[in-house]
Short mmCIF file of C-alpha atoms in Angstrom, two decimals:
data_model
loop_
_atom_site.label_atom_id
_atom_site.label_comp_id
_atom_site.label_asym_id
_atom_site.label_seq_id
_atom_site.Cartn_x
_atom_site.Cartn_y
_atom_site.Cartn_z
CA MET A 1 21.29 170.32 -37.10
CA GLY A 2 24.89 170.72 -37.14
CA HIS A 3 27.06 170.87 -34.00
CA VAL A 4 30.41 172.34 -33.95
CA GLU A 5 32.91 171.63 -30.68
CA THR A 6 35.22 174.49 -30.81
CA PRO A 7 38.66 173.84 -28.95
CA GLU A 8 39.45 175.69 -25.74
CA SER A 9 36.07 177.03 -25.30
CA ASP A 10 33.37 176.93 -22.71
CA ILE A 11 30.68 177.10 -25.51
CA SER A 12 28.46 174.09 -25.74
CA GLY A 13 25.30 173.60 -28.23
CA PRO A 14 24.65 174.39 -31.65
CA VAL A 15 27.54 176.89 -33.07
CA GLY A 16 27.00 179.55 -35.75
CA LEU A 17 29.12 180.99 -38.23
CA ALA A 18 30.58 183.24 -36.28
CA GLY A 19 31.09 180.88 -33.24
CA THR A 20 28.19 182.20 -30.99
CA PRO A 21 25.26 179.97 -29.76
CA ARG A 22 22.26 179.87 -31.53
CA PRO A 23 18.93 178.44 -30.70
CA ARG A 24 17.24 175.76 -33.01
CA THR A 25 14.42 176.67 -35.01
CA ALA A 26 11.48 174.80 -36.14
CA GLY A 27 12.52 175.35 -39.68
CA SER A 28 16.08 173.99 -39.24
CA ASN A 29 15.03 170.48 -40.07
CA ASN A 30 12.41 171.35 -42.28
CA ARG A 31 13.90 170.16 -45.92
CA THR A 32 11.31 172.09 -47.97
CA VAL A 33 11.68 175.28 -46.43
CA ALA A 34 15.47 174.91 -46.39
CA HIS A 35 15.29 173.88 -50.31
CA THR A 36 13.03 176.84 -50.93
CA ARG A 37 14.56 179.64 -48.85
CA VAL A 38 16.71 182.33 -50.98
CA TRP A 39 20.32 181.65 -50.47
CA ARG A 40 22.30 184.14 -48.43
CA ALA A 41 25.95 184.13 -48.35
CA PRO A 42 27.81 183.48 -45.03
CA THR A 43 29.24 186.18 -42.91
CA THR A 44 32.83 186.13 -42.93
CA VAL A 45 34.69 184.02 -40.40
CA GLU A 46 38.26 184.77 -39.23
CA ARG A 47 40.82 181.89 -38.21
CA ASP A 48 42.49 181.82 -35.25
CA HIS A 49 46.20 181.07 -36.02
CA ALA A 50 47.53 182.31 -32.61
CA GLU A 51 48.33 178.65 -31.02
CA ARG A 52 48.05 176.72 -34.23
CA PRO A 53 51.09 176.19 -36.71
CA ARG A 54 50.47 177.45 -40.40
CA ALA A 55 49.17 174.43 -42.63
CA ARG A 56 51.55 175.43 -45.21
CA THR A 57 54.43 177.74 -45.78
CA SER A 58 54.08 180.75 -48.15
CA PRO A 59 54.14 179.33 -51.86
CA VAL A 60 56.91 180.00 -54.27
CA PRO A 61 55.61 182.47 -57.20
CA ARG A 62 55.28 179.79 -59.54
CA VAL A 63 54.44 181.33 -62.89
CA PRO A 64 56.85 184.18 -62.78
CA PHE A 65 59.55 181.84 -61.54
CA LEU A 66 59.12 179.56 -64.70
CA VAL A 67 58.72 182.03 -67.09
CA LEU A 68 61.78 183.87 -66.27
CA THR A 69 63.54 180.50 -65.84
CA ASP A 70 62.39 179.50 -69.37
CA LEU A 71 63.37 183.02 -70.75
CA LEU A 72 66.83 182.96 -69.11
CA GLY A 73 67.60 179.34 -69.22
CA LEU A 74 67.29 179.28 -73.07
CA GLY A 75 68.11 182.61 -74.10
CA VAL A 76 71.67 182.70 -72.27
CA PRO A 77 73.17 179.55 -73.12
CA ALA A 78 71.57 179.75 -76.95
CA TRP A 79 73.56 183.15 -77.09
CA LEU A 80 76.53 181.76 -75.75
CA VAL A 81 76.73 178.75 -78.05
CA LEU A 82 75.81 180.84 -81.08
CA ARG A 83 78.44 183.44 -80.48
CA ALA A 84 81.16 180.58 -79.82
CA GLY A 85 79.80 178.96 -83.30
CA ASP A 86 80.26 182.40 -85.10
CA GLN A 87 76.79 182.34 -86.17
CA PRO A 88 75.17 185.55 -87.35
CA GLY A 89 73.12 187.66 -84.90
CA PRO A 90 73.70 185.41 -81.88
CA LEU A 91 71.73 187.90 -79.49
CA THR A 92 68.84 188.39 -81.90
CA ALA A 93 68.45 184.88 -82.48
CA ALA A 94 68.81 183.50 -78.83
CA ALA A 95 66.32 186.34 -77.67
CA SER A 96 63.80 185.34 -80.45
CA ALA A 97 64.11 181.60 -79.46
CA ALA A 98 63.63 182.38 -75.82
CA LEU A 99 60.52 184.38 -76.73
CA VAL A 100 59.19 181.41 -78.67
CA TRP A 101 60.14 179.18 -76.25
CA THR A 102 57.97 180.75 -73.80
CA GLY A 103 55.14 181.38 -76.07
CA VAL A 104 55.22 177.66 -76.97
CA ARG A 105 55.12 176.62 -73.03
CA ALA A 106 52.09 179.23 -72.42
CA VAL A 107 50.01 178.09 -75.35
CA ARG A 108 50.40 174.27 -74.30
CA GLY A 109 49.23 175.47 -70.69
CA ARG A 110 52.84 174.78 -68.86
CA TYR A 111 52.49 177.93 -66.62
CA GLY A 112 48.37 177.06 -65.83
CA HIS A 113 47.84 176.14 -61.98
CA ARG A 114 48.17 172.32 -61.48
CA LEU A 115 46.15 170.62 -58.73
CA PRO A 116 48.04 168.98 -55.96
CA GLY A 117 48.42 165.27 -56.78
CA GLU A 118 47.94 165.72 -60.49
CA ALA A 119 50.32 163.49 -62.35
CA PRO A 120 53.05 165.73 -64.01
CA GLU A 121 54.70 162.84 -66.13
CA ALA A 122 52.91 163.33 -69.66
CA ALA A 123 51.34 166.72 -69.01
CA HIS A 124 54.25 169.00 -67.81
CA LEU A 125 57.37 167.37 -68.95
CA PRO A 126 58.93 169.59 -71.55
CA PHE A 127 59.93 167.22 -74.31
CA GLY A 128 57.13 167.90 -76.37
CA ASP A 129 57.59 171.44 -76.13
CA TRP A 130 61.11 171.57 -76.97
CA LEU A 131 60.24 169.59 -80.24
CA ALA A 132 57.49 172.07 -81.15
CA LEU A 133 60.00 174.92 -80.54
CA ILE A 134 62.40 173.13 -83.28
CA GLY A 135 59.79 173.18 -85.45
CA ALA A 136 58.41 176.75 -84.82
CA LEU A 137 62.03 177.92 -85.34
CA ALA A 138 62.73 176.02 -88.27
CA LEU A 139 59.40 177.65 -89.91
CA LEU A 140 60.63 181.08 -88.83
CA LEU A 141 64.16 180.53 -90.46
CA ALA A 142 62.79 179.33 -93.63
CA VAL A 143 60.42 182.50 -93.88
CA THR A 144 62.96 185.17 -92.84
CA GLY A 145 66.07 183.20 -94.63
CA GLY A 146 68.34 183.10 -91.70
CA GLY A 147 71.73 181.87 -92.10
CA LEU A 148 72.06 179.83 -89.03
CA ASP A 149 73.61 176.27 -89.01
CA PRO A 150 70.78 173.75 -88.03
CA ALA A 151 73.24 171.59 -86.25
CA THR A 152 74.51 174.48 -84.05
CA ALA A 153 70.83 175.84 -83.60
CA VAL A 154 69.40 172.79 -82.05
CA VAL A 155 72.51 172.31 -79.78
CA ALA A 156 72.31 176.07 -78.74
CA LEU A 157 68.39 174.92 -77.50
CA VAL A 158 69.52 171.71 -75.48
CA PRO A 159 70.28 173.87 -72.11
CA GLY A 160 66.88 175.51 -72.42
CA LEU A 161 65.44 172.09 -72.13
CA VAL A 162 67.84 170.81 -69.20
CA VAL A 163 66.87 173.99 -67.17
CA ALA A 164 63.13 173.47 -68.02
CA LEU A 165 63.67 169.97 -66.52
CA LEU A 166 65.21 171.28 -63.37
CA ALA A 167 62.94 174.10 -62.81
CA GLY A 168 60.00 171.94 -63.02
CA ALA A 169 61.35 169.38 -60.59
CA ALA A 170 62.24 172.23 -58.24
CA VAL A 171 58.50 173.70 -58.36
CA ARG A 172 57.30 169.93 -57.58
CA ARG A 173 59.77 169.79 -54.63
CA ARG A 174 59.32 173.16 -52.89
CA PRO A 175 57.58 173.39 -49.65
CA GLY A 176 54.00 172.58 -49.79
CA ALA A 177 54.43 170.35 -52.60
CA GLY A 178 55.66 167.17 -50.97
CA PRO A 179 53.27 164.35 -50.07
CA ARG A 180 52.86 165.41 -46.59
CA GLY A 181 53.16 169.31 -47.05
CA GLY A 182 50.05 169.75 -48.90
CA ARG A 183 46.56 170.18 -48.41
CA ARG A 184 45.15 169.79 -44.88
CA VAL A 185 41.51 167.92 -45.74
CA LEU A 186 38.32 168.01 -43.89
CA VAL A 187 36.18 165.04 -44.94
CA VAL A 188 32.46 165.39 -45.13
CA GLY A 189 30.03 162.54 -45.74
CA GLU A 190 28.29 159.56 -44.42
CA ALA A 191 30.40 157.28 -42.05
CA ALA A 192 31.32 154.61 -44.46
CA GLY A 193 32.54 157.34 -46.95
CA LEU A 194 34.32 158.92 -44.40
CA ASP A 195 36.38 156.08 -42.92
CA ARG A 196 37.15 154.77 -46.55
CA ALA A 197 38.49 158.35 -47.55
CA VAL A 198 40.38 158.66 -44.32
CA ARG A 199 41.90 155.30 -44.43
CA LEU A 200 43.32 155.60 -47.99
CA LEU A 201 44.41 159.21 -47.81
CA ASN A 202 46.39 158.81 -44.47
CA SER A 203 47.73 155.26 -45.18
CA ARG A 204 49.80 156.34 -48.37
CA GLU A 205 52.28 158.80 -48.86
CA ASP A 206 52.43 159.26 -52.86
CA HIS A 207 49.95 162.33 -52.79
CA PRO A 208 49.60 165.81 -51.09
CA TYR A 209 46.33 165.29 -49.12
CA THR A 210 46.19 164.64 -45.28
CA ALA A 211 42.88 164.10 -43.59
CA VAL A 212 42.87 166.16 -40.25
CA ALA A 213 39.23 166.02 -39.10
CA VAL A 214 35.85 164.64 -40.49
CA VAL A 215 32.33 165.93 -40.21
CA PRO A 216 29.76 163.09 -40.43
CA VAL A 217 26.39 163.37 -41.97
CA GLY A 218 23.81 161.26 -39.90
CA PRO A 219 23.96 159.57 -36.58
CA ALA A 220 26.50 156.93 -37.43
CA ALA A 221 29.98 157.23 -35.90
CA PRO A 222 33.01 157.08 -37.95
CA ALA A 223 35.72 154.47 -37.09
CA SER A 224 38.81 156.09 -38.60
CA GLY A 225 39.69 157.73 -35.09
CA THR A 226 39.97 160.98 -36.62
CA PRO A 227 38.91 164.14 -34.71
CA VAL A 228 35.14 164.88 -35.28
CA PRO A 229 34.53 168.70 -34.69
CA GLY A 230 30.94 168.64 -35.77
CA ARG A 231 28.08 166.71 -37.19
CA LEU A 232 25.50 167.29 -40.05
CA ALA A 233 21.98 166.17 -39.51
CA PRO A 234 20.31 163.42 -41.83
CA GLU A 235 18.39 166.14 -43.48
CA PRO A 236 19.61 169.77 -44.92
CA ALA A 237 19.61 172.41 -41.96
CA ASP A 238 20.30 176.00 -41.85
CA ASP A 239 24.02 175.31 -40.23
CA ASP A 240 25.21 173.05 -42.54
CA VAL A 241 27.61 175.56 -43.89
CA SER A 242 28.79 177.00 -40.46
CA THR A 243 29.12 173.70 -39.10
CA VAL A 244 31.54 172.65 -41.97
CA LEU A 245 33.41 175.77 -41.93
CA GLY A 246 33.64 175.81 -38.27
CA GLY A 247 35.34 172.52 -38.37
CA ALA A 248 37.46 173.35 -41.12
CA PHE A 249 38.80 176.66 -39.31
CA ALA A 250 39.15 174.68 -35.89
CA HIS A 251 41.83 172.18 -37.65
CA ASP A 252 43.13 174.50 -39.98
CA ALA A 253 41.84 172.76 -43.05
CA ASP A 254 42.30 174.40 -46.47
CA LEU A 255 40.03 172.04 -48.45
CA VAL A 256 36.88 170.21 -47.85
CA LEU A 257 36.63 166.85 -49.54
CA VAL A 258 32.69 165.88 -49.73
CA ALA A 259 31.81 162.16 -50.19
CA PRO A 260 28.38 162.14 -51.57
CA GLY A 261 25.42 159.76 -50.42
CA SER A 262 22.10 159.52 -50.06
CA GLN A 263 21.97 162.10 -47.16
CA LEU A 264 24.05 164.46 -48.93
CA ASP A 265 22.20 164.81 -52.38
CA ASP A 266 23.09 167.18 -55.34
CA ASP A 267 20.88 170.08 -53.96
CA ARG A 268 22.37 169.91 -50.38
CA LEU A 269 25.91 169.69 -52.01
CA ARG A 270 25.41 172.40 -54.25
CA ARG A 271 24.16 174.75 -51.10
CA LEU A 272 26.98 173.63 -49.53
CA SER A 273 29.60 174.25 -52.00
CA TRP A 274 28.16 177.85 -52.38
CA GLY A 275 28.88 178.54 -48.58
CA LEU A 276 32.08 176.98 -48.57
CA HIS A 277 33.42 178.98 -51.47
CA ASP A 278 32.10 182.14 -50.10
CA GLY A 279 33.82 181.36 -46.82
CA GLY A 280 37.02 181.19 -48.59
CA LEU A 281 37.35 177.11 -48.56
CA ALA A 282 38.15 175.28 -51.55
CA VAL A 283 35.97 172.20 -52.15
CA CYS A 284 36.60 168.86 -54.01
CA VAL A 285 34.02 165.77 -54.59
CA LEU A 286 35.02 162.31 -53.93
CA SER A 287 34.08 160.30 -57.29
CA ASP A 288 33.33 156.66 -57.10
CA LEU A 289 35.75 156.08 -60.28
CA SER A 290 38.68 154.54 -58.06
CA GLY A 291 41.25 152.85 -59.67
CA VAL A 292 41.14 155.36 -62.79
CA ALA A 293 44.02 157.68 -63.29
CA ALA A 294 43.43 161.40 -63.71
CA GLY A 295 44.63 161.56 -67.05
CA ARG A 296 42.01 159.30 -68.27
CA VAL A 297 39.22 161.45 -66.97
CA ARG A 298 37.88 164.29 -69.06
CA PRO A 299 35.00 166.41 -67.60
CA ALA A 300 32.37 167.88 -69.73
CA SER A 301 28.82 169.44 -69.69
CA ALA A 302 25.48 168.67 -71.19
CA ALA A 303 22.00 169.55 -70.42
CA GLY A 304 22.99 170.91 -67.02
CA LEU A 305 24.69 167.65 -66.05
CA THR A 306 28.66 167.49 -65.26
CA LEU A 307 29.88 164.47 -67.11
CA LEU A 308 32.89 162.58 -66.77
CA HIS A 309 34.36 160.81 -69.81
CA VAL A 310 36.34 157.90 -68.82
CA THR A 311 39.15 156.73 -71.89
CA PRO A 312 39.31 153.09 -72.15
CA PRO A 313 42.55 151.36 -71.12
CA LEU A 314 45.36 151.14 -73.73
CA ARG A 315 45.29 147.55 -75.20
CA ARG A 316 46.36 148.81 -78.78
CA GLY A 317 47.88 151.38 -80.90
CA PRO A 318 51.32 153.00 -80.79
CA GLN A 319 52.05 152.94 -77.20
CA THR A 320 51.42 149.32 -77.21
CA VAL A 321 53.81 148.66 -80.23
CA LEU A 322 56.27 151.09 -78.50
CA LYS A 323 56.21 149.17 -75.31
CA THR A 324 57.03 145.81 -77.09
CA VAL A 325 60.06 147.48 -78.87
CA VAL A 326 61.22 148.77 -75.52
CA ASP A 327 60.71 145.54 -73.60
CA ARG A 328 62.46 143.37 -76.50
CA ALA A 329 65.45 145.85 -76.89
CA GLY A 330 65.56 146.45 -73.03
CA ALA A 331 65.70 142.83 -72.38
CA ALA A 332 68.49 142.10 -75.26
CA LEU A 333 70.68 145.00 -73.71
CA GLY A 334 70.05 143.59 -70.25
CA LEU A 335 71.17 140.25 -71.08
CA LEU A 336 74.49 141.50 -72.78
CA ALA A 337 75.46 143.65 -70.06
CA LEU A 338 74.66 141.46 -67.18
CA ALA A 339 76.22 138.38 -68.92
CA PRO A 340 79.44 138.39 -66.45
CA LEU A 341 76.83 138.95 -63.34
CA PHE A 342 74.87 135.66 -64.56
CA PHE A 343 78.07 133.62 -64.75
CA GLY A 344 79.22 134.77 -61.35
CA VAL A 345 75.64 134.01 -59.77
CA ALA A 346 75.14 130.58 -61.77
CA LEU A 347 78.69 129.62 -60.17
CA ALA A 348 77.53 130.56 -56.52
CA VAL A 349 74.15 128.87 -56.73
CA ARG A 350 75.90 125.65 -58.00
CA LEU A 351 78.56 125.59 -55.50
CA SER A 352 76.46 126.59 -52.63
CA SER A 353 73.98 123.90 -52.67
CA PRO A 354 73.33 120.67 -54.76
CA GLY A 355 70.75 121.08 -57.51
CA PRO A 356 70.25 123.15 -60.73
CA VAL A 357 71.37 126.63 -61.45
CA PHE A 358 67.75 127.59 -62.67
CA HIS A 359 64.55 127.15 -61.14
CA ARG A 360 61.90 126.80 -64.10
CA GLN A 361 58.33 127.24 -62.98
CA THR A 362 54.87 127.28 -64.91
CA ARG A 363 53.24 130.56 -64.42
CA HIS A 364 50.24 132.19 -66.19
CA GLY A 365 50.66 135.23 -68.24
CA ARG A 366 48.50 137.55 -70.49
CA HIS A 367 44.88 135.96 -71.27
CA ASN A 368 45.53 133.21 -68.71
CA ARG A 369 48.29 131.55 -71.05
CA PRO A 370 50.68 129.43 -69.27
CA PHE A 371 54.48 129.67 -69.89
CA THR A 372 57.64 128.52 -68.46
CA MET A 373 59.42 131.31 -66.16
CA TRP A 374 63.28 131.24 -65.35
CA LYS A 375 64.66 132.39 -61.88
CA PHE A 376 68.01 131.62 -60.44
CA ARG A 377 67.37 128.95 -57.91
CA THR A 378 67.02 130.22 -54.24
CA MET A 379 65.83 127.40 -52.63
CA VAL A 380 66.72 123.49 -51.87
CA ALA A 381 66.01 121.38 -54.83
CA ASP A 382 63.14 119.61 -53.43
CA ALA A 383 61.38 122.99 -52.52
CA GLU A 384 58.07 122.21 -54.27
CA ALA A 385 57.46 118.78 -52.49
CA ARG A 386 58.34 120.33 -49.06
CA ARG A 387 55.65 123.30 -49.77
CA GLU A 388 52.48 121.25 -48.50
CA GLN A 389 54.38 120.77 -45.16
CA LEU A 390 54.67 124.22 -44.53
CA SER A 391 50.87 125.26 -45.66
CA THR A 392 50.01 126.11 -42.04
CA ALA A 393 53.02 128.61 -41.90
CA ASN A 394 51.50 130.87 -44.92
CA GLU A 395 51.57 134.31 -44.03
CA SER A 396 49.07 135.29 -46.82
CA GLU A 397 45.42 135.85 -46.54
CA GLY A 398 45.19 135.31 -50.27
CA PRO A 399 46.03 132.67 -52.82
CA MET A 400 49.55 133.41 -52.70
CA PHE A 401 52.01 131.63 -50.49
CA LYS A 402 54.31 133.77 -48.43
CA MET A 403 56.56 132.81 -45.50
CA ARG A 404 59.12 135.49 -43.97
CA ARG A 405 61.46 132.96 -42.47
CA ASP A 406 61.05 130.16 -45.20
CA PRO A 407 63.36 127.35 -44.11
CA ARG A 408 63.51 126.21 -47.97
CA VAL A 409 65.40 129.40 -48.91
CA THR A 410 69.24 128.87 -49.13
CA ARG A 411 72.18 130.99 -47.80
CA ILE A 412 72.92 132.47 -51.12
CA GLY A 413 69.18 132.66 -51.90
CA HIS A 414 68.62 134.88 -49.13
CA ALA A 415 71.05 137.57 -50.73
CA LEU A 416 69.73 137.05 -54.13
CA ARG A 417 65.96 137.68 -53.19
CA ARG A 418 66.90 140.70 -51.10
CA THR A 419 68.74 142.40 -54.24
CA SER A 420 66.20 140.85 -56.77
CA VAL A 421 69.10 139.43 -58.65
CA ASP A 422 67.21 136.02 -58.93
CA GLU A 423 64.57 137.52 -60.97
CA LEU A 424 67.27 138.58 -63.90
CA PRO A 425 66.79 135.37 -65.82
CA GLN A 426 63.22 136.52 -66.55
CA LEU A 427 64.86 138.64 -69.16
CA LEU A 428 64.69 135.55 -71.29
CA ASN A 429 60.79 135.79 -71.02
CA VAL A 430 60.69 139.43 -71.96
CA LEU A 431 62.86 138.68 -74.80
CA ARG A 432 60.55 135.76 -75.94
CA GLY A 433 57.45 138.02 -75.24
CA ASP A 434 56.03 135.84 -72.39
CA MET A 435 56.73 138.99 -70.27
CA SER A 436 57.04 142.52 -69.97
CA LEU A 437 59.91 144.63 -68.21
CA VAL A 438 56.95 146.33 -66.36
CA GLY A 439 53.39 144.75 -65.22
CA PRO A 440 51.89 142.37 -62.38
CA ARG A 441 53.74 139.49 -61.32
CA PRO A 442 52.74 136.07 -63.19
CA PRO A 443 50.66 134.06 -60.83
CA LEU A 444 51.02 130.31 -60.38
CA PRO A 445 48.65 127.74 -61.79
CA GLU A 446 47.17 127.17 -58.16
CA GLU A 447 46.67 130.55 -57.52
CA VAL A 448 44.90 131.23 -60.81
CA SER A 449 42.60 128.29 -59.73
CA ARG A 450 41.41 130.41 -56.90
CA TYR A 451 40.79 133.72 -58.46
CA ASP A 452 37.56 135.55 -58.82
CA GLU A 453 36.39 137.72 -61.69
CA ARG A 454 38.08 140.53 -60.31
CA GLU A 455 41.43 138.94 -59.59
CA LEU A 456 41.46 137.55 -63.18
CA ARG A 457 41.44 140.98 -64.79
CA ARG A 458 45.17 140.89 -63.29
CA LEU A 459 45.87 138.68 -66.44
CA ALA A 460 44.69 141.41 -68.96
CA VAL A 461 48.18 142.43 -69.64
CA ARG A 462 51.49 140.77 -69.79
CA PRO A 463 53.00 140.09 -66.48
CA GLY A 464 56.19 142.06 -65.66
CA LEU A 465 59.67 141.65 -64.24
CA THR A 466 58.87 144.94 -62.20
CA GLY A 467 55.73 146.90 -61.34
CA LEU A 468 53.82 148.78 -58.77
CA TRP A 469 53.96 145.62 -56.52
CA GLN A 470 57.77 145.87 -56.61
CA VAL A 471 58.23 149.42 -55.80
CA SER A 472 55.36 149.36 -53.31
CA GLY A 473 56.61 147.01 -50.73
CA ARG A 474 56.56 143.59 -52.22
CA SER A 475 55.87 140.86 -49.87
CA ASP A 476 55.02 143.48 -47.09
CA LEU A 477 51.74 144.05 -48.90
CA SER A 478 48.64 142.37 -48.01
CA TRP A 479 46.92 140.24 -50.88
CA GLN A 480 44.28 142.93 -51.52
CA GLU A 481 46.56 145.64 -51.43
CA THR A 482 48.71 143.84 -54.11
CA VAL A 483 45.50 143.00 -56.35
CA SER A 484 44.53 146.76 -56.22
CA LEU A 485 48.07 147.92 -57.19
CA ASP A 486 47.80 145.59 -60.15
CA LEU A 487 44.53 146.35 -61.13
CA TRP A 488 45.42 150.09 -61.29
CA TYR A 489 48.25 149.28 -63.57
CA VAL A 490 46.16 146.97 -65.89
CA ASP A 491 43.76 150.01 -66.43
CA ASN A 492 46.07 153.02 -66.30
CA TRP A 493 49.39 151.75 -67.72
CA SER A 494 51.53 154.06 -70.32
CA VAL A 495 54.79 153.99 -71.54
CA ALA A 496 55.68 157.12 -69.49
CA THR A 497 54.37 155.31 -66.36
CA ASP A 498 56.58 152.26 -67.29
CA MET A 499 59.76 154.45 -67.34
CA GLY A 500 58.91 155.85 -64.13
CA LEU A 501 58.42 152.22 -62.42
CA LEU A 502 61.42 151.26 -64.10
CA ALA A 503 63.37 154.15 -62.45
CA ARG A 504 61.58 153.55 -58.81
CA THR A 505 62.52 149.84 -59.20
CA VAL A 506 66.17 150.99 -58.63
CA ARG A 507 65.66 152.43 -55.37
CA ALA A 508 63.36 149.70 -54.43
CA VAL A 509 65.77 147.03 -55.12
CA THR A 510 68.63 149.18 -53.30
CA ASP A 511 66.15 149.46 -50.34
CA GLY A 512 65.30 145.50 -50.10
CA ARG A 513 62.09 146.36 -48.18
CA GLY A 514 59.72 143.29 -48.39
CA ALA A 515 61.92 141.08 -50.17
CA TYR A 516 61.89 137.45 -48.63
#
């Protein structure tokens, strides 16, 4: 039977939905009776916010804001541009374009509800909408025989795209949309699932969920250190719903995250969700599909079952071709633009310590193929020979060698590593096709020899000059954290993801955290 501990109350023992004690009944732990009993919606429970801050501020009316911004953001500038260009009927043309723009956005679902944490990159950026707008207006002009100049008309539509981008960014940054201003979560499940969910949710800040309390199922005690306002019995009981509702209201949680298990089967979960929804709480079910991006999962129903279709990772197709083109073009432009910097760094390395300017090292790339990777030399010339002497000082628990204060690093090498300038010669490897601009870091042969099957999957794509490892802490990450990030990228990469990681790399390099 469930038990709720209500803060600042003298009441102890089993607590019902309204907070009043109620006795244990013989049928409370009877699984058969619990499953055959007619469902009754729980009574309403009022939250007491007198001494507890609000979980979130009042949300901005998202849909009216976006619709109004799209109408005015495209219509007003379009009217000004068309009037300045002496185009016929500027007001009618601008108003028509604004209406078509909002229509296109509405049809493509841009004003629909978006869950916290849902990736906005591909689905909510307005570039595709803008191209659809141009096509729709071109068709409309062809049918009506309008006399607008095509070049002027396209220019008139550009401000609408910019305004839509800024409005979308403003909505995502509003109070309550940030990493720690989103959902207060009560986690329900068996101890092992609770600990994993709480640890992952509260250890990272790239999502809007915060685990504020847990309700374990069964006698095992969670080790997460999160408050435990109640506990569910191993078998279904009368007060499952009241226990979870009481715990959620006591900690001002607005979402219940359920981790299914052997003691929380389909029927019990279904009845629990009924009660939580009737009590005014949202319910989210934790999936075992860890490491799969939400964009690759498509829900479907068949024979009363909820199915999750998982799209295979990108290994071929237009995006892979586009990635190759971006890699080669970006590397070529980077080498040309950075030529003066290369000359200055090469001179500094050569004059600061004896030895070659570049350090060439055999690394393993896609499909475990070895290649020669180039870097500016940041260590003494005999660094490889001295590595064995430092093996006892290795600070990594995995096959990688990491040492925060490596005595082999030269004075100029410290500066090059902190700014990641030592990695820039790898643009040559990108140009040759051995590496990509974005991907996992290429490992050494001795590291690969110690890989297990899971770690070998890092080599399913080309290694990168930068990647999730680079923007998430670099050498400050543990080996398992590094592998997890690389595996997520291997299975979920896209061109849009690469563009985002390249932008985040600038910030990571400026910060210098984890670079040594």
